[in-house]
mmCIF file of C-alpha atoms in Angstrom:
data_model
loop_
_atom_site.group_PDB
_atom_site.id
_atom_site.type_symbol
_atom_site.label_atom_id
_atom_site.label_comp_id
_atom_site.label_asym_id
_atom_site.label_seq_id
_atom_site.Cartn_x
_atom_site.Cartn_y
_atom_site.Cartn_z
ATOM 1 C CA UNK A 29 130.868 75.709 -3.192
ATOM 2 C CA UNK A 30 129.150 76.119 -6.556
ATOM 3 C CA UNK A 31 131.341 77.211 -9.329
ATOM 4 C CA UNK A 32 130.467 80.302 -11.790
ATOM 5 C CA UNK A 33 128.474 79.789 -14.110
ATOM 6 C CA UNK A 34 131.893 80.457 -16.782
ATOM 7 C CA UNK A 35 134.530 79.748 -14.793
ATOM 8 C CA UNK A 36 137.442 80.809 -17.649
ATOM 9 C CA UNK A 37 136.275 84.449 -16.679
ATOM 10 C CA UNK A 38 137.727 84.386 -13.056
ATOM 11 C CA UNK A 39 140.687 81.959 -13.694
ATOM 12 C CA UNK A 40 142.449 84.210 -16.304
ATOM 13 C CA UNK A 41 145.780 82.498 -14.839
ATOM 14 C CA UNK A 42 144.982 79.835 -17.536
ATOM 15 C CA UNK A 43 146.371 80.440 -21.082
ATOM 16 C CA UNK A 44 143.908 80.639 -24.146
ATOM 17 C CA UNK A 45 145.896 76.940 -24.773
ATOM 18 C CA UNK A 46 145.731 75.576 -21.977
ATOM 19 C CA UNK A 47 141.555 76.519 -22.432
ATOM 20 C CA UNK A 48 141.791 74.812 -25.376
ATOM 21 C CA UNK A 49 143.415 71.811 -23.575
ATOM 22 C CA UNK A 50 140.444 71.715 -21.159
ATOM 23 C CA UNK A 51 137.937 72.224 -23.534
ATOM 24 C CA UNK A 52 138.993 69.003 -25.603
ATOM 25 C CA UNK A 53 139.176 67.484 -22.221
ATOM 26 C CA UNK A 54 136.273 67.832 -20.972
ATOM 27 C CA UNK A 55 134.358 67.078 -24.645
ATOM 28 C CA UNK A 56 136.391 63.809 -24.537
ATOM 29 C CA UNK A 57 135.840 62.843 -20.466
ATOM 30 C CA UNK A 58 132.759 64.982 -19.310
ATOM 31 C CA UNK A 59 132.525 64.716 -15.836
ATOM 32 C CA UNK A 60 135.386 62.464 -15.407
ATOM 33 C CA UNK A 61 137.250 65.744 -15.912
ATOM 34 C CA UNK A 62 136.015 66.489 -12.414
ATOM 35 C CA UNK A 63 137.877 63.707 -11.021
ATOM 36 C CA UNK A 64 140.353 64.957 -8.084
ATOM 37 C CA UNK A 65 143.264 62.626 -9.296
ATOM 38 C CA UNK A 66 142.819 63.784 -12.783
ATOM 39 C CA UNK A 67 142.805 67.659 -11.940
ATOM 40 C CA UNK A 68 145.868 67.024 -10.040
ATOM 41 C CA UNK A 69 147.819 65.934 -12.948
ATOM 42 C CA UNK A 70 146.279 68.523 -15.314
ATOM 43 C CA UNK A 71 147.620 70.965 -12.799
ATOM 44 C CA UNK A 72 151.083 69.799 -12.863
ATOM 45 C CA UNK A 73 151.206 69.741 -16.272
ATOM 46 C CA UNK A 74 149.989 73.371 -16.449
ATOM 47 C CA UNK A 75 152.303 74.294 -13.617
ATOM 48 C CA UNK A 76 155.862 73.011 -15.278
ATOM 49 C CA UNK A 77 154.847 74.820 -18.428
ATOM 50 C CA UNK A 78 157.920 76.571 -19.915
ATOM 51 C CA UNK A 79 155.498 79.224 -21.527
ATOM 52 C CA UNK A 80 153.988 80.911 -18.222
ATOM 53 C CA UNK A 81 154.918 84.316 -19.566
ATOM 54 C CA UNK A 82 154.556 85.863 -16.018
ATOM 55 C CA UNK A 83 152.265 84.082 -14.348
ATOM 56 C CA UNK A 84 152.438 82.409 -11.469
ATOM 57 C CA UNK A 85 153.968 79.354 -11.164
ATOM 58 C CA UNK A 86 151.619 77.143 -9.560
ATOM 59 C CA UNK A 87 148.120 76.020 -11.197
ATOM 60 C CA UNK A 88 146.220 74.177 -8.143
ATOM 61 C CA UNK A 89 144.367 71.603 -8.746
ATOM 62 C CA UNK A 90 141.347 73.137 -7.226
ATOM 63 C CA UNK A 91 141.148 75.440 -10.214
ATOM 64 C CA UNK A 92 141.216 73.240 -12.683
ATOM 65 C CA UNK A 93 138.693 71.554 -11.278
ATOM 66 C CA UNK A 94 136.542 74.607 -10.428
ATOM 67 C CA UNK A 95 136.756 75.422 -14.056
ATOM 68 C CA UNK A 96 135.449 71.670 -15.250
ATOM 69 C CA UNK A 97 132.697 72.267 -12.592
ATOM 70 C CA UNK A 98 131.881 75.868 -14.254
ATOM 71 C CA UNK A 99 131.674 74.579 -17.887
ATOM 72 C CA UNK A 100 129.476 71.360 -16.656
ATOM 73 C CA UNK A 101 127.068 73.782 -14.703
ATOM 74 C CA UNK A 102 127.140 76.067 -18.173
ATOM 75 C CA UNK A 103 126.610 72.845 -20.416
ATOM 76 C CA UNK A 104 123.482 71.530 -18.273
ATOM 77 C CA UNK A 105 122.265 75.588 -18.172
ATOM 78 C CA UNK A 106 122.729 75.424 -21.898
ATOM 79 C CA UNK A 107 120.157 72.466 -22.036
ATOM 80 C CA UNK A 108 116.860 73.939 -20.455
ATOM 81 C CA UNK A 109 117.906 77.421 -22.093
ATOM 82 C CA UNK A 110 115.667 78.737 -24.647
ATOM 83 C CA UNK A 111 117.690 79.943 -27.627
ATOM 84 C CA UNK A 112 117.667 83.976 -27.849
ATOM 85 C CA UNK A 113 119.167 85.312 -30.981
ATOM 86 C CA UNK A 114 122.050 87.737 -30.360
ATOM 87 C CA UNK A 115 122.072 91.232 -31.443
ATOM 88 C CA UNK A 116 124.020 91.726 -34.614
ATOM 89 C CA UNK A 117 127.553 92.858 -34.043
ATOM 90 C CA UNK A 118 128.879 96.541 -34.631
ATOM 91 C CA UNK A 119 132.157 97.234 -36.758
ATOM 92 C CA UNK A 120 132.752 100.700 -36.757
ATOM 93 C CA UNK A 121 135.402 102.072 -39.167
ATOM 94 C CA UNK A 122 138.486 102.695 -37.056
ATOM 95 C CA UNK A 123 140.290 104.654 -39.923
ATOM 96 C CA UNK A 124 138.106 107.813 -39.538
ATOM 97 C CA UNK A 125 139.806 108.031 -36.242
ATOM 98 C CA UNK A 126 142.483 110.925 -36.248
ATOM 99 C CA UNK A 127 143.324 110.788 -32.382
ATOM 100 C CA UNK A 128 144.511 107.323 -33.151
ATOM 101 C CA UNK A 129 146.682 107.894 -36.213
ATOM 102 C CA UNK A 130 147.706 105.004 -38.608
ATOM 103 C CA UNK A 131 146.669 102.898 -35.824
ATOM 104 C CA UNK A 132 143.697 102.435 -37.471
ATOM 105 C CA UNK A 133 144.306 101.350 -41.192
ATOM 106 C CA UNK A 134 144.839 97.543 -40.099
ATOM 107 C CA UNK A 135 141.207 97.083 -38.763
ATOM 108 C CA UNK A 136 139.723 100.588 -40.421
ATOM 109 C CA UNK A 137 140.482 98.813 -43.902
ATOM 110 C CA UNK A 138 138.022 95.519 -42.869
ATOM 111 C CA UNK A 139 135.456 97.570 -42.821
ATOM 112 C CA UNK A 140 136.332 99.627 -46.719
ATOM 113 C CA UNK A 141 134.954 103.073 -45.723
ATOM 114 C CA UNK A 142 131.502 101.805 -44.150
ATOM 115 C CA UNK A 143 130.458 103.081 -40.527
ATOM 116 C CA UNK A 144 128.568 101.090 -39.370
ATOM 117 C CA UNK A 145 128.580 97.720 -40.952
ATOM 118 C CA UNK A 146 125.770 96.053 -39.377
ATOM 119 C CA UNK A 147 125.572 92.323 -39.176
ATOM 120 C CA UNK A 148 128.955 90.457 -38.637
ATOM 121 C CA UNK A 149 128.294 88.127 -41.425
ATOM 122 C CA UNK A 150 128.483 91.345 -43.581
ATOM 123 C CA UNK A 151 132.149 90.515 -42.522
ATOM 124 C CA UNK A 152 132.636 86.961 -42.707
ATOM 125 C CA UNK A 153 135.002 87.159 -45.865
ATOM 126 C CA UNK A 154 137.705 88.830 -44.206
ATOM 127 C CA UNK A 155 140.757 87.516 -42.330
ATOM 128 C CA UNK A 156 142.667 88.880 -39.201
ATOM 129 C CA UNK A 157 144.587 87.423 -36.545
ATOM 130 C CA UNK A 158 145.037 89.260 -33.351
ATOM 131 C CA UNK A 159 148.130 88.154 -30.646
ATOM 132 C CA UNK A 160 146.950 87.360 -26.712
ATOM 133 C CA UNK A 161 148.250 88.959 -24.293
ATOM 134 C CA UNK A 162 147.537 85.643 -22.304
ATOM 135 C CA UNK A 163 150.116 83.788 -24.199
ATOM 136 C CA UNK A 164 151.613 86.072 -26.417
ATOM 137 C CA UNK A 165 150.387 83.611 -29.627
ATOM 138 C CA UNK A 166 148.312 84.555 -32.139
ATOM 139 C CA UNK A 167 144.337 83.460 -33.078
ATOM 140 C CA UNK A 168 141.906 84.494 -35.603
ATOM 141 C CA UNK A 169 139.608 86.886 -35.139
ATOM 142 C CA UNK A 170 136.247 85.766 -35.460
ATOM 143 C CA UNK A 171 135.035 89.827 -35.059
ATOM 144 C CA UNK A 172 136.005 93.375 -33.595
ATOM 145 C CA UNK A 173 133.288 94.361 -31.060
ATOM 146 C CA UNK A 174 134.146 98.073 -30.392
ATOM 147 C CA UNK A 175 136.976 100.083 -29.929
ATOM 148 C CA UNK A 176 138.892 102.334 -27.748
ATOM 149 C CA UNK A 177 141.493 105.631 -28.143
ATOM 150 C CA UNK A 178 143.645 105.289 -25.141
ATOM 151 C CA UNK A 179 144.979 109.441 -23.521
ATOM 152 C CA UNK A 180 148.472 108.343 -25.460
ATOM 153 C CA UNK A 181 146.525 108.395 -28.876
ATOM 154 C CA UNK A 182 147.176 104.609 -29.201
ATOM 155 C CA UNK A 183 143.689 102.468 -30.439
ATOM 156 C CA UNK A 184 142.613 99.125 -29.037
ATOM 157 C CA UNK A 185 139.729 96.827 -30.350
ATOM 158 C CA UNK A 186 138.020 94.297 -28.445
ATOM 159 C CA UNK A 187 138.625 91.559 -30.498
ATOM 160 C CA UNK A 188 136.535 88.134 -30.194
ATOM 161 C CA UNK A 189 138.517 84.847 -30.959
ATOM 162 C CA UNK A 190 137.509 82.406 -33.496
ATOM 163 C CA UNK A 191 136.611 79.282 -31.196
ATOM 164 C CA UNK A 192 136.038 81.136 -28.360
ATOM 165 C CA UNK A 193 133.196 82.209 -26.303
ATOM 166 C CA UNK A 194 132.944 85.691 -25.026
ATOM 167 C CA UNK A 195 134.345 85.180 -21.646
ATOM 168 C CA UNK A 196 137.583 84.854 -23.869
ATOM 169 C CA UNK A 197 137.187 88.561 -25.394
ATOM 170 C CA UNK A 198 140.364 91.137 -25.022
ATOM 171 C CA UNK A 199 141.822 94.502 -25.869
ATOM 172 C CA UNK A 200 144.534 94.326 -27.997
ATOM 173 C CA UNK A 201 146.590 97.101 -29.619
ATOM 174 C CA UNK A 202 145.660 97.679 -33.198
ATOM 175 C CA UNK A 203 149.189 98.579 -33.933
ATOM 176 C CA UNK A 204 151.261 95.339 -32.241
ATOM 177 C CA UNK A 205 148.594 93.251 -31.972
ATOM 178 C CA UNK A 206 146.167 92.843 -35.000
ATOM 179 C CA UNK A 207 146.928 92.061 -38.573
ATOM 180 C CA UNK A 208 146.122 90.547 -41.840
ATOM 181 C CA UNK A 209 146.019 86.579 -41.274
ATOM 182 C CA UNK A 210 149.170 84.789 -42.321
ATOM 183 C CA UNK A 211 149.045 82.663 -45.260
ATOM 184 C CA UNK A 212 150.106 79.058 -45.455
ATOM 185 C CA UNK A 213 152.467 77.996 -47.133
ATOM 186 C CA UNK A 214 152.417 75.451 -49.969
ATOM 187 C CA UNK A 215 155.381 73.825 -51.809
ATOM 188 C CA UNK A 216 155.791 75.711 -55.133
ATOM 189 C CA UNK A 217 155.828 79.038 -53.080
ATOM 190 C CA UNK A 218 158.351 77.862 -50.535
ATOM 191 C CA UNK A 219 161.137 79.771 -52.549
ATOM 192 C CA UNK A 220 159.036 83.337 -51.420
ATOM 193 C CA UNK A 221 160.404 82.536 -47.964
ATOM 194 C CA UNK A 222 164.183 83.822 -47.392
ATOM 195 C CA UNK A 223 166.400 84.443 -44.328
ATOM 196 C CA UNK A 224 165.322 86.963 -42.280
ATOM 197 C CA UNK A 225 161.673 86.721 -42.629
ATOM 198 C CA UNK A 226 158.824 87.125 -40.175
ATOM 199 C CA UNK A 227 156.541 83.996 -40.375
ATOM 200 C CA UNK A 228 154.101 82.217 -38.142
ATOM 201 C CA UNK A 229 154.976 79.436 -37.212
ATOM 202 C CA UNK A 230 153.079 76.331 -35.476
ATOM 203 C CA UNK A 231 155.207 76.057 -32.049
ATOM 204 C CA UNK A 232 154.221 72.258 -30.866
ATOM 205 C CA UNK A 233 155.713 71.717 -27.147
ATOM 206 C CA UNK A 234 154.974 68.729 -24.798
ATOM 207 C CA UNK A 235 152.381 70.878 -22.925
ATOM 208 C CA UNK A 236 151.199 73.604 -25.659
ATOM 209 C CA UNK A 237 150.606 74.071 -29.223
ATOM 210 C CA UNK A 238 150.769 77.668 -30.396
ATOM 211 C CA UNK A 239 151.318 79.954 -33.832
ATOM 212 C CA UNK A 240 154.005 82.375 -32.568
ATOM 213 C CA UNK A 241 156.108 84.793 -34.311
ATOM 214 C CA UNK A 242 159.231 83.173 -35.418
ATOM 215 C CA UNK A 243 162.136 84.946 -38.074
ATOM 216 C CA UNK A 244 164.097 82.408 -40.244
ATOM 217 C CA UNK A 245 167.643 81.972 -39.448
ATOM 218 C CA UNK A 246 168.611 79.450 -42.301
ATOM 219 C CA UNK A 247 167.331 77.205 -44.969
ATOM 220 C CA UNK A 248 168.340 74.025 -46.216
ATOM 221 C CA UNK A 249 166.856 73.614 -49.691
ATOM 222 C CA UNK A 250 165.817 70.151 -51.034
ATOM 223 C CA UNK A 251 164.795 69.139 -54.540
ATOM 224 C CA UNK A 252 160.917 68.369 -54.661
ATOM 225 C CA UNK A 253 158.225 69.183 -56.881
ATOM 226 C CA UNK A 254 155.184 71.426 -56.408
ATOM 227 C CA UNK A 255 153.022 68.789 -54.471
ATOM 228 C CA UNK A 256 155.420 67.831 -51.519
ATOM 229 C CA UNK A 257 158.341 70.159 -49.869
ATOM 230 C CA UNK A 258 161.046 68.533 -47.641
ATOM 231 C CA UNK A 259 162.697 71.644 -47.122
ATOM 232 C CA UNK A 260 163.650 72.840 -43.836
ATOM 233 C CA UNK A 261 163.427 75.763 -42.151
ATOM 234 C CA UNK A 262 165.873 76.579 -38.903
ATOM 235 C CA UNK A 263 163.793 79.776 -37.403
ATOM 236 C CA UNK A 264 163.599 81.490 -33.928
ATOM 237 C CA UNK A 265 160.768 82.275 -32.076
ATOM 238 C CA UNK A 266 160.607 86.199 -30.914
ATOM 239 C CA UNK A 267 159.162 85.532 -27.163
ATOM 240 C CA UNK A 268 161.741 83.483 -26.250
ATOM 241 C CA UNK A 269 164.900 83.026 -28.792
ATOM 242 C CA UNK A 270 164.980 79.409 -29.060
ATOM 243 C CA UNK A 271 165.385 78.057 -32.365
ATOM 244 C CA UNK A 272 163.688 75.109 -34.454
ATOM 245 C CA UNK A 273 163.791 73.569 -37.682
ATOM 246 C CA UNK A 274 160.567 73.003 -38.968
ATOM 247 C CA UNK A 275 159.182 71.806 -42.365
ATOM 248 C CA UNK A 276 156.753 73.586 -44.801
ATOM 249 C CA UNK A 277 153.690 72.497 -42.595
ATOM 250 C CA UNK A 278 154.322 74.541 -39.907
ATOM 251 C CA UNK A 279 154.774 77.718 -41.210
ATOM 252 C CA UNK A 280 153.051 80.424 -42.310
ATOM 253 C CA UNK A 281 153.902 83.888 -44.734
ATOM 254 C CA UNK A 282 153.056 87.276 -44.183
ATOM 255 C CA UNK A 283 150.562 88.017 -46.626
ATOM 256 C CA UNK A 284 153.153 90.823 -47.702
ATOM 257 C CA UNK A 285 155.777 88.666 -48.353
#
């Protein structure tokens, strides 16, 4: 049975990172990806993951290896394809909503006052980060298509995801789920960050890698200068309350803070 021609839009059981996983997967093994053996361990692996959020359980083997056969038949597609331009993208400024409130100022402020704003290169110098409801982690926006006002007032944008192709898109809430990217952080401003804060931090697991929402719990200063921190930072992740020190690498302000 052929598979569709983008697979990752009818297995939406997969996380965006365990997408990512398969993406560097197949880049690195092509067709070998398509290997029954090989989907069966790639499917375990998925399946044990501690971060299924919901889902179920069990990732078969079968669609793993449906989706390797749905990017292979949209790589060779890709190949005898003549290139179309796309249309330029539409931000519309969400602040000159009133149904939605102040749900609009995070996105309405990208686009300062402007409706439309044309091209999305007109846009290229700003910087958001919107949270999946796949995996409850957070990615950069690469653009906001449109937007919705939902009958409770609240506003959603359908937000694209840097790195990812449109079969990827979602609605997120402007209010929970879109923001100001974080900042990283480098070692003469790791005395900004103090107990109790909300950073972003880079959650690195046997079977994932994610930026999730962690608040600091303690810190254990170190002398250093302003080229290398060895400071470290015991913080808990909100999704799940386990805790982790990290260092200065893996974490990330609020552009507030």
């Amino acid at each position: 049975m052929d598979a569709p021609e983008d697979s990752s839009n009818y297995f939406t059981d997969f996380t965006l990172a365990q997408i990512v996983d398969m993406e560097n997967l197949y880049k690195e093994l092509g067709d070998q990806s398509l290997h029954k053996d090989f989907c069966q361990t790639v499917a375990s692996t998925f399946s044990s993951s501690v971060n299924r959020n919901g889902k179920s359980s069990t990732i078969t083997w079968k669609q793993v290896q449906s989706w390797f056969q749905g990017k292979q038949k949209q790589q060779n597609q890709a190949k005898f394809k003549k290139t179309v331009p796309s249309p330029p993208l539409q931000i519309f400024d969400l602040s000159n909503l009133s149904d939605a409130g102040n749900a609009g100022n995070v996105v309405g402020n990208a686009t300062c006052g402007q409706r439309p704003k044309g091209k999305a290169s007109d846009v290229s110098d700003l910087a958001f980060e919107a949270k999946s409801a796949r995996d409850y982690a957070w990615y950069d926006v690469s653009s906001f298509l449109t937007y919705r006002v939902l009958r409770t007032g609240e506003l959603e944008v359908r937000v694209r995801f840097s790195g990812f192709d449109n079969g990827h898109d979602e609605w997120v809430n402007v209010r929970t789920s879109v923001r100001e990217r974080s900042i990283p952080v480098v070692p003469s401003e790791c005395g900004r960050v103090n107990v109790g804060d909300l950073l972003l931090c880079f959650q690195e697991r046997e079977d994932q890698a994610l930026y999730c929402d962690a608040h600091v719990v303690n810190i254990k200063r170190e002398i250093h200068d302003n080229t290398r921190c060895n400071c470290v930072f015991l913080v808990r992740y909100d999704y799940d309350n386990t805790e982790e020190p990290l260092g200065l690498d893996r974490i990330c302000r609020r552009p507030d803070e």
